């Protein structure tokens, strides 16, 4: 006999755990099913994000940044020491400790909110029943008045580059036991740039092969240009229009063959990171006859409110359309829990911030200049460089700028594009302005602390109306 719940969530990642906790806060009886195991072989909630994504990658980005600064920045401050060394084992151990702290934190939050956790593989059956094959081999049945599918995503494997010891995805690249002398990366997207940066800073010779002819086409073109210049200075070798067609593991390393404008070429690397995208983890999730539909890419089909069209069945996060970002999943999880409770629930894709945590960081929200031009929207742009911001220069972080885009007539903020230090934090001024339907003039009239990096936002907003104080307009 199936145990009855108001809500059964399949997947305990960002989208699923937010849905579960919010539903419990709203007084519902909730179960959450998750199949993942941590490095210690024990159940680990938090999904890709906490185990092998956002958090561990940021831990390694921070460790490698300290190491890089010791080599390249500390001298400017007059700080000297003998040659710095990196103990990869200690660095990975620190990352694992952070992961354990946060995955354990979700289990504690479930307990505090009385969310029943089931550890095993969940499958939706017709009639909103979820069967769970638990890790001990037993099977339980849960019945949900509502079921929320939050199965997340997995790395895409290329047929000619199977994952193993030498060819890895994010999971492997977050766990190298030593710095690879030569690291190849297929895909110059967020994951390739972040993990490529980690190992480059620690001494790897990193070559990134990107099939597209344009670098970071999703970002504003001026932002990508500055980022490309800074990455080049750091030694990242990014080759565009490079289509990889073959890999071979030989004695001297992985031979990666690609074709670009110059013809066929081969590089030899010690490790190859493949990060060419992720696909919805929907294999085995749905039994016959549930009525839930998958699209051609295996994503669960949903409407604007994350409803699958099957009574009481919803889907959120990476396994449905939209950006594959943890915070997009957070908001969808909360929105669906609130919709189930009869409250309004909504996620505005136009105001989702994007961040790439390289050095400098890239961040943006809203439309790029290229999009506004293509859509024929009249706009004004104002930008301001960090090189003219006292705090940035004092921090030895002068690279980059902030750009504010506003409607030419209404002055409403349509986008904000940033490249520089800590812009992952600054972008939220743009998010807030857009959510509140604010104008560039609103941003310009807000008092910003001096000296702070946020002054670049202030002056960029003033520059929209050619009244920036700290630069010629
Ligand atoms: C290296 C890397 C870095 C990233 N960095 C960032 C970042 O900085 N910021 C950001 O916003 N995003 C980042 N992302 C993306 C982010 O991790 C994902 O967008 C986010 O984790 C998606 O959340 P989710 O809940 O939809 O799915 P997931 O996090 O994938 O969680 C799904 C969970 O469901 C479980 N599951 C799946 N199927 C079943 C089943 N049938 N039964 C039981 N359990 C099941 C899985 O085991 C998993 O635990 C990064 C990703 C990677 C790989």
Short mmCIF file of C-alpha atoms and ligand atoms in Angstrom, two decimals:
data_model
loop_
_atom_site.label_atom_id
_atom_site.label_comp_id
_atom_site.label_asym_id
_atom_site.label_seq_id
_atom_site.Cartn_x
_atom_site.Cartn_y
_atom_site.Cartn_z
CA UNK A 1 0.00 0.00 0.00
CA UNK A 2 1.48 3.33 -1.10
CA UNK A 3 2.04 5.98 1.57
CA UNK A 4 0.05 9.11 0.77
CA UNK A 5 1.66 12.58 0.52
CA UNK A 6 0.43 15.98 -0.62
CA UNK A 7 3.62 16.35 -2.66
CA UNK A 8 6.22 13.82 -3.80
CA UNK A 9 9.34 15.35 -5.35
CA UNK A 10 11.68 13.24 -7.48
CA UNK A 11 15.15 14.80 -7.29
CA UNK A 12 16.79 16.53 -4.34
CA UNK A 13 18.83 19.08 -6.33
CA UNK A 14 18.32 22.86 -6.23
CA UNK A 15 14.94 22.70 -7.97
CA UNK A 16 13.66 19.69 -6.03
CA UNK A 17 14.80 20.66 -2.54
CA UNK A 18 13.43 24.19 -2.91
CA UNK A 19 10.07 22.75 -4.01
CA UNK A 20 10.05 20.26 -1.12
CA UNK A 21 10.97 22.76 1.60
CA UNK A 22 8.58 25.47 0.34
CA UNK A 23 5.72 22.97 0.09
CA UNK A 24 6.44 21.80 3.66
CA UNK A 25 6.53 25.43 4.87
CA UNK A 26 3.07 25.84 3.35
CA UNK A 27 1.77 23.01 5.52
CA UNK A 28 1.89 20.12 3.07
CA UNK A 29 3.03 16.57 3.78
CA UNK A 30 6.07 16.15 1.55
CA UNK A 31 8.44 13.39 0.44
CA UNK A 32 11.60 13.91 -1.61
CA UNK A 33 13.33 11.06 -3.44
CA UNK A 34 16.96 11.29 -4.48
CA UNK A 35 19.27 8.65 -5.92
CA UNK A 36 22.64 10.37 -5.61
CA UNK A 37 25.52 9.10 -3.51
CA UNK A 38 28.44 11.21 -2.33
CA UNK A 39 32.13 10.34 -2.68
CA UNK A 40 31.83 8.40 0.60
CA UNK A 41 29.11 6.18 -0.90
CA UNK A 42 26.42 7.68 1.35
CA UNK A 43 23.27 9.49 0.13
CA UNK A 44 24.02 13.12 -0.69
CA UNK A 45 21.23 15.62 -1.33
CA UNK A 46 21.71 18.88 -3.23
CA UNK A 47 22.05 17.50 -6.76
CA UNK A 48 24.65 18.42 -9.34
CA UNK A 49 24.94 21.90 -7.82
CA UNK A 50 26.17 20.86 -4.39
CA UNK A 51 27.96 17.60 -5.27
CA UNK A 52 29.69 18.19 -8.62
CA UNK A 53 28.69 21.62 -9.90
CA UNK A 54 28.32 25.14 -8.56
CA UNK A 55 29.78 24.75 -5.09
CA UNK A 56 32.77 22.43 -5.63
CA UNK A 57 33.78 24.37 -8.76
CA UNK A 58 33.71 27.63 -6.79
CA UNK A 59 35.77 26.03 -4.01
CA UNK A 60 38.47 25.08 -6.53
CA UNK A 61 38.21 28.45 -8.29
CA UNK A 62 38.90 30.11 -4.98
CA UNK A 63 41.85 27.84 -4.08
CA UNK A 64 43.43 28.26 -7.50
CA UNK A 65 42.85 32.02 -7.43
CA UNK A 66 44.81 32.29 -4.17
CA UNK A 67 47.64 30.34 -5.78
CA UNK A 68 47.56 32.49 -8.93
CA UNK A 69 47.57 35.70 -6.88
CA UNK A 70 50.60 34.49 -4.92
CA UNK A 71 52.46 34.14 -8.20
CA UNK A 72 51.16 37.14 -10.07
CA UNK A 73 49.63 39.74 -7.76
CA UNK A 74 51.19 39.57 -4.29
CA UNK A 75 54.47 41.06 -5.56
CA UNK A 76 52.64 44.31 -6.42
CA UNK A 77 51.68 44.60 -2.75
CA UNK A 78 55.28 44.09 -1.70
CA UNK A 79 54.60 40.61 -0.37
CA UNK A 80 57.30 38.07 -1.17
CA UNK A 81 58.01 34.45 -0.23
CA UNK A 82 59.76 31.36 -1.51
CA UNK A 83 58.20 29.59 -4.51
CA UNK A 84 54.55 28.74 -3.61
CA UNK A 85 53.57 25.08 -3.84
CA UNK A 86 50.20 23.48 -4.42
CA UNK A 87 49.14 20.34 -2.56
CA UNK A 88 46.31 19.10 -4.79
CA UNK A 89 45.20 16.53 -2.21
CA UNK A 90 44.64 19.21 0.43
CA UNK A 91 42.84 21.44 -2.08
CA UNK A 92 40.49 18.61 -3.15
CA UNK A 93 40.00 17.62 0.50
CA UNK A 94 38.91 21.18 1.33
CA UNK A 95 36.45 21.09 -1.58
CA UNK A 96 35.07 17.71 -0.41
CA UNK A 97 34.59 19.07 3.12
CA UNK A 98 32.57 22.02 1.78
CA UNK A 99 30.46 19.64 -0.36
CA UNK A 100 29.77 17.41 2.65
CA UNK A 101 28.84 20.40 4.80
CA UNK A 102 26.30 21.61 2.26
CA UNK A 103 24.81 18.25 1.19
CA UNK A 104 24.44 17.40 4.89
CA UNK A 105 22.86 20.83 5.35
CA UNK A 106 20.02 19.91 2.99
CA UNK A 107 19.36 16.70 4.94
CA UNK A 108 19.19 18.82 8.14
CA UNK A 109 16.80 21.28 6.47
CA UNK A 110 14.57 18.38 5.39
CA UNK A 111 14.49 17.15 8.98
CA UNK A 112 13.71 20.61 10.34
CA UNK A 113 10.88 21.05 7.82
CA UNK A 114 9.61 17.46 8.22
CA UNK A 115 10.27 16.55 4.60
CA UNK A 116 10.54 12.74 4.40
CA UNK A 117 13.70 11.83 2.45
CA UNK A 118 13.79 8.59 0.46
CA UNK A 119 17.16 7.55 -0.91
CA UNK A 120 16.95 5.62 -4.17
CA UNK A 121 15.77 5.79 -7.77
CA UNK A 122 12.25 7.12 -8.26
CA UNK A 123 9.97 6.31 -11.15
CA UNK A 124 6.63 7.93 -11.85
CA UNK A 125 3.83 5.42 -12.48
CA UNK A 126 0.39 6.24 -13.87
CA UNK A 127 -1.91 7.73 -11.21
CA UNK A 128 0.78 9.85 -9.49
CA UNK A 129 2.39 6.90 -7.77
CA UNK A 130 6.16 6.98 -7.37
CA UNK A 131 8.07 3.75 -6.89
CA UNK A 132 11.42 4.10 -5.16
CA UNK A 133 14.13 1.46 -5.60
CA UNK A 134 16.08 2.17 -2.43
CA UNK A 135 19.83 1.65 -2.08
CA UNK A 136 19.26 -1.34 0.24
CA UNK A 137 17.43 -3.15 -2.59
CA UNK A 138 13.92 -2.68 -1.20
CA UNK A 139 11.13 -0.87 -3.06
CA UNK A 140 8.60 1.54 -1.58
CA UNK A 141 5.56 3.17 -3.15
CA UNK A 142 4.59 6.77 -2.51
CA UNK A 143 1.38 8.38 -3.74
CA UNK A 144 1.33 12.12 -4.28
CA UNK A 145 -1.70 14.33 -4.77
CA UNK A 146 1.00 16.25 -6.61
CA UNK A 147 4.28 14.97 -8.01
CA UNK A 148 7.13 17.33 -8.91
CA UNK A 149 9.74 15.95 -11.30
CA UNK A 150 13.14 17.56 -10.64
CA UNK A 151 15.50 14.98 -12.12
CA UNK A 152 18.11 17.50 -13.29
CA UNK A 153 20.69 16.85 -15.98
CA UNK A 154 23.77 14.81 -16.88
CA UNK A 155 26.83 15.63 -19.00
CA UNK A 156 26.57 14.87 -22.70
CA UNK A 157 29.12 12.25 -23.75
CA UNK A 158 30.57 12.42 -27.25
CA UNK A 159 30.58 9.08 -29.11
CA UNK A 160 34.27 9.51 -29.99
CA UNK A 161 35.33 10.63 -26.50
CA UNK A 162 34.01 8.17 -23.93
CA UNK A 163 34.46 9.16 -20.28
CA UNK A 164 37.11 7.25 -18.35
CA UNK A 165 40.44 7.86 -16.65
CA UNK A 166 41.83 10.27 -19.26
CA UNK A 167 38.67 11.75 -20.76
CA UNK A 168 36.42 13.25 -18.12
CA UNK A 169 33.41 15.46 -17.51
CA UNK A 170 32.98 17.95 -14.66
CA UNK A 171 32.93 15.12 -12.11
CA UNK A 172 36.43 13.97 -13.08
CA UNK A 173 37.83 17.47 -13.55
CA UNK A 174 36.80 18.40 -10.00
CA UNK A 175 38.81 15.47 -8.67
CA UNK A 176 42.17 15.27 -10.48
CA UNK A 177 44.79 13.93 -8.07
CA UNK A 178 47.51 16.08 -9.59
CA UNK A 179 47.79 19.07 -11.91
CA UNK A 180 47.69 17.70 -15.47
CA UNK A 181 50.66 19.03 -17.42
CA UNK A 182 48.50 19.49 -20.51
CA UNK A 183 44.72 19.79 -20.24
CA UNK A 184 42.46 19.80 -23.29
CA UNK A 185 38.92 21.13 -22.98
CA UNK A 186 36.17 20.62 -25.54
CA UNK A 187 33.66 23.47 -25.21
CA UNK A 188 34.36 27.10 -24.27
CA UNK A 189 31.15 27.48 -22.28
CA UNK A 190 30.74 28.26 -18.60
CA UNK A 191 32.01 24.91 -17.30
CA UNK A 192 34.96 24.72 -19.72
CA UNK A 193 36.09 28.25 -18.89
CA UNK A 194 35.69 27.83 -15.12
CA UNK A 195 37.38 24.44 -14.81
CA UNK A 196 39.93 25.34 -17.50
CA UNK A 197 40.80 28.41 -15.38
CA UNK A 198 41.19 26.33 -12.22
CA UNK A 199 43.84 24.04 -13.71
CA UNK A 200 45.48 26.79 -15.79
CA UNK A 201 46.05 28.82 -12.62
CA UNK A 202 47.68 25.80 -11.00
CA UNK A 203 50.11 25.34 -13.88
CA UNK A 204 48.37 23.23 -16.56
CA UNK A 205 48.87 24.20 -20.16
CA UNK A 206 45.19 24.50 -21.12
CA UNK A 207 43.86 24.37 -24.69
CA UNK A 208 40.14 24.98 -25.16
CA UNK A 209 38.58 23.83 -28.43
CA UNK A 210 35.29 25.48 -29.34
CA UNK A 211 33.29 24.50 -32.43
CA UNK A 212 31.51 27.86 -32.73
CA UNK A 213 33.30 30.69 -34.52
CA UNK A 214 32.30 33.28 -31.88
CA UNK A 215 33.59 33.37 -28.32
CA UNK A 216 30.78 33.36 -25.71
CA UNK A 217 28.11 34.29 -28.21
CA UNK A 218 25.44 34.47 -25.48
CA UNK A 219 27.21 37.34 -23.72
CA UNK A 220 27.31 40.96 -24.83
CA UNK A 221 29.99 41.25 -27.54
CA UNK A 222 32.02 43.91 -25.66
CA UNK A 223 32.00 41.79 -22.52
CA UNK A 224 33.19 38.69 -24.42
CA UNK A 225 35.93 40.73 -26.05
CA UNK A 226 37.38 41.94 -22.74
CA UNK A 227 37.05 38.45 -21.26
CA UNK A 228 38.84 36.86 -24.24
CA UNK A 229 41.69 39.37 -23.91
CA UNK A 230 42.10 38.73 -20.17
CA UNK A 231 41.92 34.92 -20.56
CA UNK A 232 44.60 35.09 -23.25
CA UNK A 233 46.85 37.10 -20.90
CA UNK A 234 46.40 34.34 -18.32
CA UNK A 235 47.62 31.76 -20.83
CA UNK A 236 44.33 30.07 -21.75
CA UNK A 237 44.68 28.97 -25.37
CA UNK A 238 41.14 29.24 -26.78
CA UNK A 239 40.76 28.02 -30.36
CA UNK A 240 37.47 28.94 -32.06
CA UNK A 241 35.82 27.19 -35.00
CA UNK A 242 37.62 24.00 -33.90
CA UNK A 243 35.41 20.95 -34.46
CA UNK A 244 36.72 17.86 -32.69
CA UNK A 245 36.07 14.64 -34.62
CA UNK A 246 38.33 12.04 -33.04
CA UNK A 247 40.19 11.18 -29.85
CA UNK A 248 42.68 8.37 -29.29
CA UNK A 249 44.31 7.36 -26.04
CA UNK A 250 47.98 6.58 -26.68
CA UNK A 251 51.05 6.12 -24.49
CA UNK A 252 51.96 9.81 -24.58
CA UNK A 253 48.43 11.06 -23.82
CA UNK A 254 45.07 11.72 -25.42
CA UNK A 255 45.36 12.66 -29.10
CA UNK A 256 42.55 15.06 -29.93
CA UNK A 257 41.96 15.66 -33.62
CA UNK A 258 39.97 18.68 -34.73
CA UNK A 259 39.30 20.62 -37.91
CA UNK A 260 39.38 24.39 -38.15
CA UNK A 261 39.96 26.96 -40.90
CA UNK A 262 43.55 25.72 -41.23
CA UNK A 263 42.46 22.10 -41.79
CA UNK A 264 42.92 18.99 -39.64
CA UNK A 265 45.09 19.33 -36.53
CA UNK A 266 45.92 17.21 -33.51
CA UNK A 267 46.86 18.19 -29.97
CA UNK A 268 48.14 15.78 -27.34
CA UNK A 269 47.00 16.27 -23.75
CA UNK A 270 47.27 14.36 -20.47
CA UNK A 271 43.61 14.87 -19.59
CA UNK A 272 40.66 15.88 -21.75
CA UNK A 273 37.63 17.60 -20.23
CA UNK A 274 34.49 17.33 -22.34
CA UNK A 275 31.84 19.91 -21.52
CA UNK A 276 29.68 20.30 -24.60
CA UNK A 277 26.41 20.67 -22.76
CA UNK A 278 24.07 18.76 -20.51
CA UNK A 279 20.93 16.75 -21.17
CA UNK A 280 17.85 16.16 -19.03
CA UNK A 281 18.28 13.13 -16.75
CA UNK A 282 14.93 11.61 -17.67
CA UNK A 283 16.10 8.07 -18.51
CA UNK A 284 13.94 5.63 -16.54
CA UNK A 285 12.05 8.43 -14.80
CA UNK A 286 8.68 7.71 -16.39
CA UNK A 287 6.93 4.34 -16.52
CA UNK A 288 4.65 3.52 -19.46
CA UNK A 289 1.34 5.33 -19.50
CA UNK A 290 2.00 8.33 -17.23
CA UNK A 291 1.00 10.72 -20.00
CA UNK A 292 4.01 12.98 -19.32
CA UNK A 293 5.65 13.95 -22.61
CA UNK A 294 9.33 14.34 -23.43
CA UNK A 295 10.58 16.53 -26.27
CA UNK A 296 13.12 15.44 -28.89
CA UNK A 297 16.00 16.24 -26.50
CA UNK A 298 14.50 14.20 -23.66
CA UNK A 299 13.29 17.25 -21.73
CA UNK A 300 9.97 17.10 -19.93
CA UNK A 301 7.37 19.21 -21.72
CA UNK A 302 5.75 21.82 -19.47
CA UNK A 303 3.71 24.99 -19.84
CA UNK A 304 4.75 28.45 -18.57
CA UNK A 305 3.82 27.33 -15.01
CA UNK A 306 5.87 24.11 -15.08
CA UNK A 307 2.76 21.94 -15.39
CA UNK A 308 3.12 18.83 -17.53
CA UNK A 309 -0.50 18.70 -18.61
CA UNK A 310 -1.07 15.55 -16.50
CA UNK A 311 -3.24 16.23 -13.48
CA UNK A 312 -1.03 17.02 -10.46
CA UNK A 313 2.29 16.42 -12.26
CA UNK A 314 4.81 19.26 -12.51
CA UNK A 315 8.44 19.49 -13.60
CA UNK A 316 11.15 22.00 -12.69
CA UNK A 317 14.86 22.76 -13.07
CA UNK A 318 17.34 21.42 -15.60
CA UNK A 319 14.96 18.70 -16.83
CA UNK A 320 12.67 21.31 -18.42
CA UNK A 321 13.15 24.16 -20.93
CA UNK A 322 15.00 27.33 -19.98
CA UNK A 323 18.50 28.06 -18.73
CA UNK A 324 20.27 25.26 -16.88
CA UNK A 325 21.07 27.33 -13.81
CA UNK A 326 20.64 26.42 -10.16
CA UNK A 327 18.85 29.67 -9.30
CA UNK A 328 16.38 29.17 -12.16
CA UNK A 329 15.60 25.79 -10.57
CA UNK A 330 15.28 27.39 -7.10
CA UNK A 331 12.66 29.82 -8.35
CA UNK A 332 10.71 27.21 -10.33
CA UNK A 333 10.65 24.89 -7.30
CA UNK A 334 9.28 27.65 -5.07
CA UNK A 335 6.79 28.83 -7.71
CA UNK A 336 5.35 25.33 -8.19
CA UNK A 337 5.00 24.72 -4.44
CA UNK A 338 3.15 28.04 -4.17
CA UNK A 339 0.92 27.27 -7.16
CA UNK A 340 0.01 23.93 -5.58
CA UNK A 341 -0.93 25.82 -2.40
CA UNK A 342 -3.21 28.08 -4.44
CA UNK A 343 -0.84 31.06 -4.29
CA UNK A 344 0.52 32.98 -7.28
CA UNK A 345 3.80 31.52 -8.53
CA UNK A 346 5.86 32.83 -11.42
CA UNK A 347 9.42 32.90 -12.77
CA UNK A 348 10.46 35.71 -15.10
CA UNK A 349 13.18 34.38 -17.43
CA UNK A 350 13.96 37.96 -18.53
CA UNK A 351 15.44 38.82 -15.15
CA UNK A 352 17.50 35.70 -14.48
CA UNK A 353 21.13 36.70 -13.89
CA UNK A 354 23.94 34.86 -15.67
CA UNK A 355 27.41 34.57 -14.19
CA UNK A 356 30.72 33.05 -15.24
CA UNK A 357 33.06 32.83 -12.26
CA UNK A 358 36.34 33.26 -14.08
CA UNK A 359 38.86 36.04 -13.46
CA UNK A 360 37.56 38.55 -14.36
CA UNK A 361 34.00 37.43 -13.68
CA UNK A 362 31.32 37.93 -16.32
CA UNK A 363 27.72 38.67 -15.43
CA UNK A 364 24.65 39.91 -17.18
CA UNK A 365 20.90 40.25 -17.01
CA UNK A 366 18.38 41.17 -19.69
CA UNK A 367 19.06 41.91 -23.32
CA UNK A 368 22.44 42.41 -24.96
CA UNK A 369 23.07 45.30 -27.35
CA UNK A 370 23.11 42.78 -30.20
CA UNK A 371 19.64 41.49 -29.21
CA UNK A 372 18.20 45.00 -28.90
CA UNK A 373 19.56 45.92 -32.34
CA UNK A 374 18.15 42.73 -33.88
CA UNK A 375 14.75 43.38 -32.27
CA UNK A 376 14.75 47.03 -33.40
CA UNK A 377 14.33 48.31 -29.83
CA UNK A 378 15.56 51.93 -29.46
CA UNK A 379 18.06 52.06 -26.60
CA UNK A 380 20.79 54.11 -24.97
CA UNK A 381 23.96 52.61 -23.51
CA UNK A 382 26.17 53.91 -20.74
CA UNK A 383 29.35 52.19 -19.63
CA UNK A 384 32.04 52.76 -17.06
CA UNK A 385 35.46 51.09 -16.67
CA UNK A 386 36.72 49.60 -13.40
CA UNK A 387 40.10 51.22 -14.20
CA UNK A 388 38.49 54.52 -13.13
CA UNK A 389 37.02 53.10 -9.90
CA UNK A 390 39.23 53.76 -6.88
CA UNK A 391 38.27 50.59 -5.03
CA UNK A 392 38.98 48.38 -8.08
CA UNK A 393 42.40 49.91 -8.59
CA UNK A 394 43.20 49.66 -4.86
CA UNK A 395 42.28 45.96 -5.10
CA UNK A 396 44.54 45.56 -8.17
CA UNK A 397 41.42 44.61 -10.18
CA UNK A 398 41.20 47.31 -12.88
CA UNK A 399 40.04 45.07 -15.76
CA UNK A 400 36.53 45.29 -17.15
CA UNK A 401 33.53 47.59 -17.11
CA UNK A 402 29.82 47.89 -16.39
CA UNK A 403 27.33 48.68 -19.15
CA UNK A 404 23.73 49.72 -18.59
CA UNK A 405 21.23 49.53 -21.44
CA UNK A 406 18.03 51.54 -21.16
CA UNK A 407 15.08 52.15 -23.47
CA UNK A 408 15.72 55.33 -25.49
CA UNK A 409 12.26 56.77 -24.71
CA UNK A 410 11.10 55.34 -21.37
CA UNK A 411 14.63 55.02 -19.89
CA UNK A 412 13.58 51.63 -18.46
CA UNK A 413 16.58 49.35 -17.77
CA UNK A 414 16.64 46.61 -20.43
CA UNK A 415 19.94 44.99 -19.57
CA UNK A 416 23.13 45.21 -17.55
CA UNK A 417 26.42 43.66 -18.68
CA UNK A 418 29.48 43.42 -16.50
CA UNK A 419 32.98 42.05 -16.65
CA UNK A 420 35.36 42.55 -13.74
CA UNK A 421 35.98 41.68 -10.12
CA UNK A 422 32.98 40.55 -8.04
CA UNK A 423 30.48 41.37 -10.77
CA UNK A 424 28.58 38.22 -9.70
CA UNK A 425 27.39 40.40 -6.80
CA UNK A 426 26.99 43.70 -8.71
CA UNK A 427 24.70 42.25 -11.40
CA UNK A 428 21.88 42.14 -8.86
CA UNK A 429 21.53 45.91 -9.04
CA UNK A 430 20.46 45.34 -12.63
CA UNK A 431 18.16 42.47 -11.66
CA UNK A 432 16.49 44.61 -9.02
CA UNK A 433 16.14 47.59 -11.34
CA UNK A 434 14.54 45.39 -13.99
CA UNK A 435 12.22 43.60 -11.53
CA UNK A 436 11.04 46.97 -10.20
CA UNK A 437 10.71 48.31 -13.75
CA UNK A 438 13.27 50.94 -12.82
CA UNK A 439 15.05 53.37 -15.11
CA UNK A 440 18.71 54.23 -15.67
CA UNK A 441 17.93 57.52 -13.97
CA UNK A 442 16.65 55.62 -10.88
CA UNK A 443 19.98 53.77 -10.68
CA UNK A 444 21.90 57.00 -11.23
CA UNK A 445 20.07 58.71 -8.34
CA UNK A 446 20.74 55.92 -5.83
CA UNK A 447 23.54 56.79 -3.41
CA UNK A 448 26.37 54.22 -3.77
CA UNK A 449 29.04 53.83 -1.09
CA UNK A 450 32.47 55.22 -1.84
CA UNK A 451 34.84 53.60 -2.44
CA UNK A 452 33.11 50.48 -3.73
CA UNK A 453 33.01 48.47 -6.94
CA UNK A 454 29.33 49.36 -7.19
CA UNK A 455 30.34 52.90 -8.16
CA UNK A 456 30.93 51.50 -11.64
CA UNK A 457 27.21 50.67 -11.82
CA UNK A 458 26.37 54.17 -10.61
CA UNK A 459 28.58 55.94 -13.15
CA UNK A 460 27.47 53.58 -15.97
CA UNK A 461 23.84 54.48 -15.21
CA UNK A 462 24.79 58.18 -15.23
CA UNK A 463 26.66 57.64 -18.50
CA UNK A 464 23.38 56.58 -20.14
CA UNK A 465 22.46 60.29 -19.98
CA UNK A 466 26.02 61.48 -20.61
CA UNK A 467 26.45 62.74 -17.08
CA UNK A 468 29.01 60.31 -15.67
CA UNK A 469 31.23 62.27 -13.29
CA UNK A 470 34.44 60.25 -13.46
CA UNK A 471 34.89 60.02 -17.22
CA UNK A 472 34.46 62.20 -20.27
CA UNK A 473 30.99 61.64 -21.71
C1 LIG B 1 30.66 22.11 -13.09
C2 LIG B 1 29.33 22.80 -13.00
C3 LIG B 1 29.27 24.08 -12.45
C4 LIG B 1 28.07 24.74 -12.34
N1 LIG B 1 28.06 25.98 -11.81
C5 LIG B 1 26.89 26.66 -11.71
C6 LIG B 1 26.86 27.96 -11.12
O1 LIG B 1 27.89 28.50 -10.72
N2 LIG B 1 25.65 28.57 -11.01
C7 LIG B 1 24.49 28.00 -11.47
O2 LIG B 1 23.43 28.59 -11.36
N3 LIG B 1 24.51 26.76 -12.02
C8 LIG B 1 25.67 26.08 -12.15
N4 LIG B 1 25.67 24.82 -12.67
C9 LIG B 1 24.38 24.23 -13.11
C10 LIG B 1 23.61 23.71 -11.90
O3 LIG B 1 24.39 22.78 -11.21
C11 LIG B 1 22.31 23.08 -12.36
O4 LIG B 1 21.60 24.02 -13.14
C12 LIG B 1 21.45 22.67 -11.17
O5 LIG B 1 22.12 21.76 -10.35
C13 LIG B 1 20.14 22.06 -11.66
O6 LIG B 1 19.35 21.74 -10.57
P1 LIG B 1 18.24 20.59 -10.66
O7 LIG B 1 17.65 20.48 -9.30
O8 LIG B 1 17.34 20.84 -11.79
O9 LIG B 1 19.03 19.26 -11.03
P2 LIG B 1 20.27 18.53 -10.37
O10 LIG B 1 21.10 19.45 -9.58
O11 LIG B 1 20.92 17.75 -11.46
O12 LIG B 1 19.61 17.53 -9.32
C14 LIG B 1 18.81 16.47 -9.71
C15 LIG B 1 18.87 15.41 -8.63
O13 LIG B 1 17.88 14.44 -8.92
C16 LIG B 1 18.43 13.15 -8.76
N5 LIG B 1 17.66 12.25 -9.64
C17 LIG B 1 17.57 12.30 -10.98
N6 LIG B 1 16.72 11.35 -11.44
C18 LIG B 1 16.27 10.71 -10.33
C19 LIG B 1 15.37 9.65 -10.13
N7 LIG B 1 14.74 9.10 -11.16
N8 LIG B 1 15.16 9.22 -8.88
C20 LIG B 1 15.80 9.81 -7.83
N9 LIG B 1 16.64 10.82 -7.96
C21 LIG B 1 16.88 11.27 -9.19
C22 LIG B 1 19.87 13.30 -9.15
O14 LIG B 1 20.66 12.28 -8.60
C23 LIG B 1 20.19 14.68 -8.57
O15 LIG B 1 20.61 14.56 -7.23
C24 LIG B 1 26.86 24.12 -12.78
C25 LIG B 1 26.90 22.83 -13.29
C26 LIG B 1 28.11 22.17 -13.40
C27 LIG B 1 28.14 20.78 -13.96
#
